[in-house]
Short mmCIF file of C-alpha atoms and ligand atoms in Angstrom, two decimals:
data_model
loop_
_atom_site.label_atom_id
_atom_site.label_comp_id
_atom_site.label_asym_id
_atom_site.label_seq_id
_atom_site.Cartn_x
_atom_site.Cartn_y
_atom_site.Cartn_z
CA MET A 648 -19.10 12.22 6.27
CA PHE A 649 -17.70 9.56 8.61
CA VAL A 650 -19.62 10.52 11.76
CA PRO A 651 -22.58 8.14 11.20
CA LYS A 652 -20.20 5.21 10.66
CA ILE A 653 -18.31 5.97 13.84
CA LYS A 654 -21.56 6.33 15.83
CA LYS A 655 -22.81 3.03 14.47
CA PHE A 656 -19.55 1.37 15.52
CA ILE A 657 -19.78 2.73 19.08
CA GLN A 658 -23.38 1.62 19.46
CA TYR A 659 -22.79 -1.81 17.94
CA ASN A 660 -19.91 -2.54 20.32
CA ASN A 661 -21.49 -0.80 23.29
CA TYR A 662 -18.43 1.42 23.80
CA PRO A 663 -18.62 4.63 25.88
CA GLU A 664 -17.00 6.82 23.21
CA PHE A 665 -14.52 6.96 20.31
CA GLN A 666 -11.31 8.82 21.13
CA LEU A 667 -8.65 8.14 18.53
CA LYS A 668 -5.15 7.63 19.99
CA ALA A 669 -3.46 5.08 17.73
CA VAL A 670 -3.59 3.63 14.24
CA PHE A 671 -2.82 -0.06 13.69
CA PHE A 672 -1.40 -0.64 10.21
CA ASP A 673 -1.26 -3.95 8.42
CA MET A 674 1.96 -4.23 6.38
CA ASP A 675 1.64 -6.15 3.08
CA GLY A 676 -0.72 -4.53 0.62
CA VAL A 677 -1.17 -1.52 2.94
CA LEU A 678 2.24 0.01 3.71
CA LEU A 679 4.23 -2.10 1.27
CA ASP A 680 3.35 -2.70 -2.35
CA SER A 681 4.32 -6.32 -1.88
CA MET A 682 1.34 -8.51 -2.63
CA GLU A 683 2.19 -9.19 -6.26
CA ASN A 684 5.64 -10.47 -5.29
CA HIS A 685 4.29 -12.51 -2.36
CA SER A 686 1.70 -14.11 -4.61
CA LEU A 687 4.24 -14.99 -7.29
CA ALA A 688 6.63 -16.40 -4.68
CA TRP A 689 3.90 -18.62 -3.19
CA VAL A 690 2.80 -19.89 -6.60
CA LYS A 691 6.38 -20.70 -7.68
CA THR A 692 7.12 -22.49 -4.42
CA MET A 693 3.94 -24.57 -4.29
CA ASN A 694 3.98 -25.48 -7.97
CA SER A 695 7.58 -26.69 -7.69
CA LEU A 696 6.27 -29.19 -5.11
CA ASP A 697 3.29 -30.22 -7.28
CA ILE A 698 0.87 -28.43 -4.98
CA PRO A 699 -1.78 -26.61 -7.02
CA PHE A 700 -1.80 -22.95 -5.98
CA THR A 701 -3.02 -19.88 -7.84
CA ILE A 702 -2.40 -16.13 -7.63
CA GLU A 703 -6.03 -15.66 -6.52
CA GLU A 704 -5.48 -18.13 -3.70
CA ALA A 705 -2.45 -16.18 -2.54
CA TYR A 706 -4.59 -13.04 -2.24
CA LEU A 707 -7.35 -14.91 -0.42
CA ASN A 708 -4.78 -16.30 2.05
CA GLU A 709 -3.29 -12.86 2.56
CA GLY A 710 -2.74 -12.05 6.22
CA ARG A 711 -2.35 -15.63 7.37
CA VAL A 712 0.95 -16.67 8.91
CA GLY A 713 3.00 -18.81 6.52
CA HIS A 714 2.45 -22.18 8.20
CA ASP A 715 -1.36 -21.78 8.03
CA THR A 716 -1.16 -21.22 4.28
CA ILE A 717 1.17 -24.22 3.90
CA ASN A 718 -0.99 -26.51 6.05
CA SER A 719 -4.23 -25.72 4.26
CA SER A 720 -2.59 -26.43 0.89
CA TYR A 721 -1.16 -29.69 2.24
CA MET A 722 -4.53 -30.77 3.63
CA ARG A 723 -6.19 -30.15 0.30
CA THR A 724 -3.47 -31.85 -1.76
CA PHE A 725 -2.19 -34.66 0.47
CA GLY A 726 -4.93 -34.99 3.10
CA ARG A 727 -2.56 -34.13 5.95
CA LYS A 728 -0.78 -31.19 7.52
CA ALA A 729 2.84 -30.49 6.61
CA THR A 730 5.51 -31.65 9.06
CA LEU A 731 7.56 -28.99 10.82
CA GLU A 732 10.51 -29.74 8.50
CA GLU A 733 8.29 -29.39 5.44
CA GLN A 734 6.85 -26.12 6.75
CA GLU A 735 10.31 -24.76 7.35
CA TYR A 736 11.60 -25.86 3.95
CA ILE A 737 8.61 -24.39 2.11
CA TYR A 738 8.74 -21.09 3.96
CA GLU A 739 12.47 -20.80 3.27
CA THR A 740 11.88 -21.55 -0.41
CA LYS A 741 9.12 -18.94 -0.55
CA THR A 742 11.41 -16.42 1.14
CA ARG A 743 14.14 -17.13 -1.44
CA HIS A 744 11.71 -16.65 -4.33
CA LEU A 745 10.41 -13.44 -2.76
CA GLU A 746 13.88 -11.98 -2.35
CA ALA A 747 14.85 -12.99 -5.91
CA LEU A 748 11.90 -10.97 -7.24
CA GLY A 749 13.67 -7.78 -6.24
CA ARG A 750 13.17 -4.89 -3.89
CA ILE A 751 9.65 -4.17 -2.75
CA MET A 752 8.51 -0.55 -2.77
CA SER A 753 6.47 1.21 -0.16
CA MET A 754 2.88 1.93 -1.11
CA PRO A 755 2.53 5.40 -2.63
CA TYR A 756 1.29 7.92 0.01
CA SER A 757 2.02 5.56 2.93
CA ASN A 758 5.02 7.47 4.26
CA GLN A 759 3.18 10.79 4.03
CA LEU A 760 0.17 9.36 5.84
CA LEU A 761 2.30 7.89 8.66
CA HIS A 762 4.03 11.22 9.21
CA LYS A 763 0.75 13.14 9.10
CA ILE A 764 -0.70 10.81 11.75
CA LYS A 765 2.40 11.19 13.92
CA MET A 766 2.14 14.98 13.65
CA GLN A 767 -1.45 14.76 14.87
CA GLY A 768 -0.13 13.23 18.09
CA LEU A 769 -1.40 9.73 17.35
CA THR A 770 0.76 6.61 17.55
CA ASN A 771 1.34 4.24 14.63
CA TYR A 772 1.60 0.48 15.23
CA LEU A 773 2.40 -2.27 12.75
CA VAL A 774 0.33 -5.47 12.99
CA THR A 775 1.34 -8.13 10.47
CA GLY A 776 1.22 -11.89 10.00
CA SER A 777 4.52 -11.62 8.17
CA GLY A 778 7.67 -13.33 9.34
CA GLN A 779 9.77 -12.10 6.41
CA SER A 780 12.83 -10.74 8.18
CA SER A 781 14.10 -8.90 5.09
CA LEU A 782 10.93 -6.78 5.04
CA LEU A 783 10.56 -6.36 8.81
CA ASP A 784 14.21 -5.40 9.22
CA SER A 785 13.99 -2.76 6.52
CA LEU A 786 10.85 -1.04 7.82
CA ASP A 787 13.00 1.74 9.23
CA ASP A 788 14.41 2.37 5.75
CA TYR A 789 10.93 2.57 4.29
CA PHE A 790 9.45 4.61 7.16
CA PRO A 791 12.20 6.29 9.20
CA ASN A 792 11.48 6.72 12.93
CA ILE A 793 7.94 5.41 12.74
CA PHE A 794 8.03 1.80 13.95
CA PRO A 795 10.43 1.07 16.82
CA LYS A 796 10.34 -2.63 17.89
CA GLU A 797 7.83 -1.95 20.69
CA LYS A 798 5.35 -0.67 18.13
CA MET A 799 5.39 -3.86 16.06
CA ILE A 800 3.40 -7.12 16.25
CA THR A 801 4.66 -9.73 13.78
CA ALA A 802 4.35 -13.47 13.10
CA PHE A 803 6.90 -13.94 15.91
CA ASP A 804 4.53 -12.48 18.55
CA VAL A 805 1.46 -14.63 18.02
CA LYS A 806 0.39 -18.26 18.19
CA ARG A 807 -2.60 -17.78 15.90
CA GLY A 808 -2.41 -15.48 12.89
CA LYS A 809 -5.21 -13.60 11.15
CA PRO A 810 -8.17 -14.24 10.79
CA SER A 811 -7.88 -14.95 14.53
CA PRO A 812 -8.23 -11.70 16.52
CA GLU A 813 -5.01 -12.54 18.40
CA PRO A 814 -2.63 -10.22 16.46
CA TYR A 815 -4.89 -7.20 17.02
CA LEU A 816 -5.61 -8.15 20.64
CA LYS A 817 -1.83 -8.42 21.21
CA ALA A 818 -1.36 -4.97 19.67
CA LEU A 819 -4.08 -3.61 21.93
CA GLU A 820 -2.35 -5.12 24.95
CA LYS A 821 1.02 -3.73 23.84
CA SER A 822 -0.43 -0.25 23.36
CA GLY A 823 -2.22 -0.25 26.71
CA LEU A 824 -5.17 1.44 24.96
CA ASN A 825 -8.89 0.72 24.85
CA PRO A 826 -10.56 -0.69 21.72
CA TRP A 827 -12.46 2.60 21.19
CA GLU A 828 -9.13 4.47 20.84
CA ILE A 829 -7.93 2.62 17.74
CA VAL A 830 -8.46 2.53 14.03
CA VAL A 831 -7.13 -0.36 11.93
CA ILE A 832 -6.04 -0.06 8.30
CA GLU A 833 -6.34 -3.37 6.45
CA ASN A 834 -6.58 -4.51 2.83
CA ALA A 835 -7.35 -8.24 3.00
CA PRO A 836 -10.54 -10.12 3.89
CA LEU A 837 -8.84 -12.23 6.59
CA GLY A 838 -7.19 -9.14 8.07
CA VAL A 839 -10.53 -7.33 8.26
CA GLU A 840 -12.04 -10.41 9.91
CA SER A 841 -9.27 -10.42 12.53
CA SER A 842 -9.59 -6.73 13.32
CA VAL A 843 -13.40 -6.78 13.50
CA ALA A 844 -13.27 -9.83 15.80
CA ALA A 845 -10.95 -7.83 18.08
CA GLY A 846 -13.66 -5.15 18.28
CA LEU A 847 -11.70 -2.47 16.44
CA PHE A 848 -12.86 0.19 13.98
CA THR A 849 -11.63 -1.02 10.60
CA ILE A 850 -10.93 0.93 7.45
CA ALA A 851 -10.33 -1.41 4.50
CA ILE A 852 -8.42 0.00 1.57
CA ASN A 853 -8.68 -1.95 -1.64
CA THR A 854 -5.20 -2.29 -3.13
CA GLY A 855 -5.43 -5.65 -4.94
CA PRO A 856 -7.76 -7.67 -7.15
CA ILE A 857 -10.31 -8.39 -4.38
CA ASP A 858 -13.91 -7.30 -4.91
CA PRO A 859 -14.55 -4.46 -2.40
CA GLU A 860 -17.85 -6.16 -1.51
CA VAL A 861 -15.84 -8.95 0.14
CA LEU A 862 -14.19 -6.42 2.46
CA SER A 863 -17.60 -4.99 3.44
CA SER A 864 -19.01 -8.46 4.00
CA LYS A 865 -16.22 -9.20 6.50
CA GLY A 866 -17.41 -6.24 8.56
CA ALA A 867 -15.12 -3.36 7.55
CA ASN A 868 -16.60 -0.09 8.86
CA ILE A 869 -15.35 1.87 5.87
CA VAL A 870 -14.14 0.53 2.50
CA LEU A 871 -12.07 2.83 0.26
CA LYS A 872 -11.83 1.53 -3.29
CA GLY A 873 -9.09 4.04 -4.12
CA GLY A 874 -6.53 2.41 -1.83
CA MET A 875 -3.85 4.28 0.11
CA GLU A 876 -4.13 7.41 -2.02
CA GLU A 877 -7.81 7.81 -1.17
CA LEU A 878 -7.09 7.15 2.50
CA TYR A 879 -4.38 9.81 2.51
CA TYR A 880 -6.74 12.42 1.08
CA LYS A 881 -9.66 11.45 3.33
CA TRP A 882 -7.66 11.03 6.55
CA ASP A 883 -8.12 14.60 7.84
CA ASP A 884 -11.85 14.31 7.30
CA PHE A 885 -11.90 11.02 9.19
CA TYR A 886 -9.80 12.42 12.03
CA ALA A 887 -12.01 15.52 12.31
CA SER A 888 -15.11 13.28 12.30
CA SER A 889 -13.65 11.19 15.12
CA LEU A 890 -13.14 14.36 17.21
CA SER A 891 -16.66 15.62 16.62
CA VAL A 892 -18.57 12.45 17.53
CA LYS A 893 -20.77 13.02 20.57
CA ILE A 894 -22.67 10.25 22.25
CA1 LIG B 88 -2.38 -7.18 4.01
#
């Protein structure tokens, strides 16, 4: 079922083959069921500073590093970027609101999928624009023995966040692999844009209120409307397809 999509990807990018060796996972809205809390925390923070900001906007900004979200809201509201002090204050406030909203759960089926992938001899990497230490530090509680530090790219590793390809290019560099040996799992339009710009095969899972059409329009190779659960059940088919592709 996935073979034609993989072939199309190889031809489009002029790659010699597709030989899956690693899976790059986005964090929020993919591995963690965190987007509702992030959105609420952003809205509370911005509105307390008289900066108009909606839940929808939070989802559309998903994947950006915090200071990009802050600066674009400042530009729109005050006609200038936020100062470094303002950025720091706002991000701290957002972090406080996020933590006050309570413990975030892992996305159903995510742990099972990560372990399945590991058992298949593939390597899992985490590629996120997040700088939320409370979430990053607890990844080992959510997903034991899956993401050692050298398998993680976070807001602290990049100058430019998604939609720039930099986070995924950094992950590629860290893995030492070729772009035709990777599949990316993303849920947000800007994340898909980043991954596609890095030349990587991208599966978008729809886990929020975004219209799946938006994910396709950003260039996702496969869009699964049923989120992580659908990905979990279709993974073996995808993996088998990747092994059977002949050029
Ligand atoms: Ca995400």
